[in-house]
Short mmCIF file of C-alpha atoms in Angstrom, two decimals:
data_model
loop_
_atom_site.label_atom_id
_atom_site.label_comp_id
_atom_site.label_asym_id
_atom_site.label_seq_id
_atom_site.Cartn_x
_atom_site.Cartn_y
_atom_site.Cartn_z
CA MET A 1 102.08 121.42 99.64
CA ASP A 2 103.91 118.16 100.29
CA LYS A 3 102.26 114.95 99.17
CA ILE A 4 103.14 111.30 98.75
CA ASN A 5 101.13 109.21 96.28
CA CYS A 6 101.04 105.49 96.90
CA HIS A 7 100.73 102.33 94.86
CA GLY A 8 100.65 98.65 95.73
CA SER A 9 104.39 98.32 96.16
CA THR A 10 104.95 101.47 98.24
CA PRO A 11 106.63 100.30 101.46
CA LYS A 12 104.64 101.07 104.61
CA GLN A 13 107.85 102.37 106.19
CA ASP A 14 108.07 105.08 103.50
CA LEU A 15 104.62 106.29 104.54
CA ILE A 16 105.47 106.19 108.23
CA ASP A 17 108.68 108.13 107.53
CA PHE A 18 106.64 110.73 105.61
CA VAL A 19 104.24 111.34 108.52
CA ASN A 20 107.12 111.50 111.01
CA LYS A 21 108.46 114.66 109.35
CA PRO A 22 105.65 117.18 109.93
CA LYS A 23 105.25 116.91 113.71
CA GLY A 24 102.89 119.62 114.85
CA LYS A 25 101.15 119.96 111.48
CA LYS A 26 97.99 118.50 110.03
CA ILE A 27 98.02 115.79 107.39
CA ASN A 28 95.26 114.28 105.30
CA LEU A 29 95.15 110.53 104.63
CA HIS A 30 93.21 109.30 101.61
CA TYR A 31 92.72 105.55 101.95
CA GLU A 32 90.46 102.57 101.35
CA ASN A 33 88.13 102.27 104.32
CA ASN A 34 87.54 98.54 103.72
CA LEU A 35 91.16 97.54 104.35
CA TYR A 36 93.12 95.79 101.61
CA ASP A 37 90.70 93.41 99.93
CA ARG A 38 88.04 95.80 98.61
CA TRP A 39 88.00 98.87 96.40
CA GLY A 40 85.49 101.67 96.07
CA ASP A 41 85.13 102.76 99.68
CA ASP A 42 87.60 105.64 99.74
CA ASP A 43 87.77 107.86 102.76
CA ASP A 44 89.70 110.94 103.83
CA TYR A 45 90.69 111.80 107.35
CA THR A 46 92.65 114.77 108.64
CA TYR A 47 95.02 114.14 111.53
CA ASP A 48 96.79 116.64 113.76
CA THR A 49 100.29 115.24 114.29
CA SER A 50 100.83 117.41 117.38
CA GLN A 51 98.39 115.27 119.36
CA GLU A 52 99.87 111.91 120.33
CA GLU A 53 96.58 109.97 120.19
CA TYR A 54 96.01 111.15 116.63
CA TYR A 55 99.58 110.31 115.66
CA ILE A 56 99.06 106.75 116.91
CA GLY A 57 95.87 106.63 114.80
CA ILE A 58 97.82 107.70 111.71
CA ILE A 59 100.34 104.89 112.15
CA ASN A 60 97.61 102.31 112.79
CA THR A 61 95.70 103.44 109.69
CA ILE A 62 98.83 103.17 107.55
CA LYS A 63 99.56 99.68 108.87
CA THR A 64 96.03 98.35 108.30
CA HIS A 65 94.72 100.13 105.18
CA TYR A 66 95.61 100.67 101.56
CA ILE A 67 96.75 104.29 101.44
CA HIS A 68 96.18 106.24 98.20
CA ASN A 69 98.01 109.38 99.28
CA ILE A 70 99.06 111.48 102.23
CA THR A 71 99.03 115.27 101.99
CA LEU A 72 100.64 117.75 104.38
CA ILE A 73 98.20 120.58 105.12
CA ASP A 74 99.80 123.94 105.87
#
């Protein structure tokens, strides 16, 4: 299972590059639901990268939320 763990200084582009690799697979994003300024509202969402609308959602989530980790689901 491939996974990227994130911290405050992880570049957003590294995360975008990670989700660009598994086209056609599912990935799980673990992130803060309350954007950047609050902690304690973790959420998980599974995206199917083969569907363009979901792929756009992945990129938007990465750009607007603090990501804890991204896991490739086989």
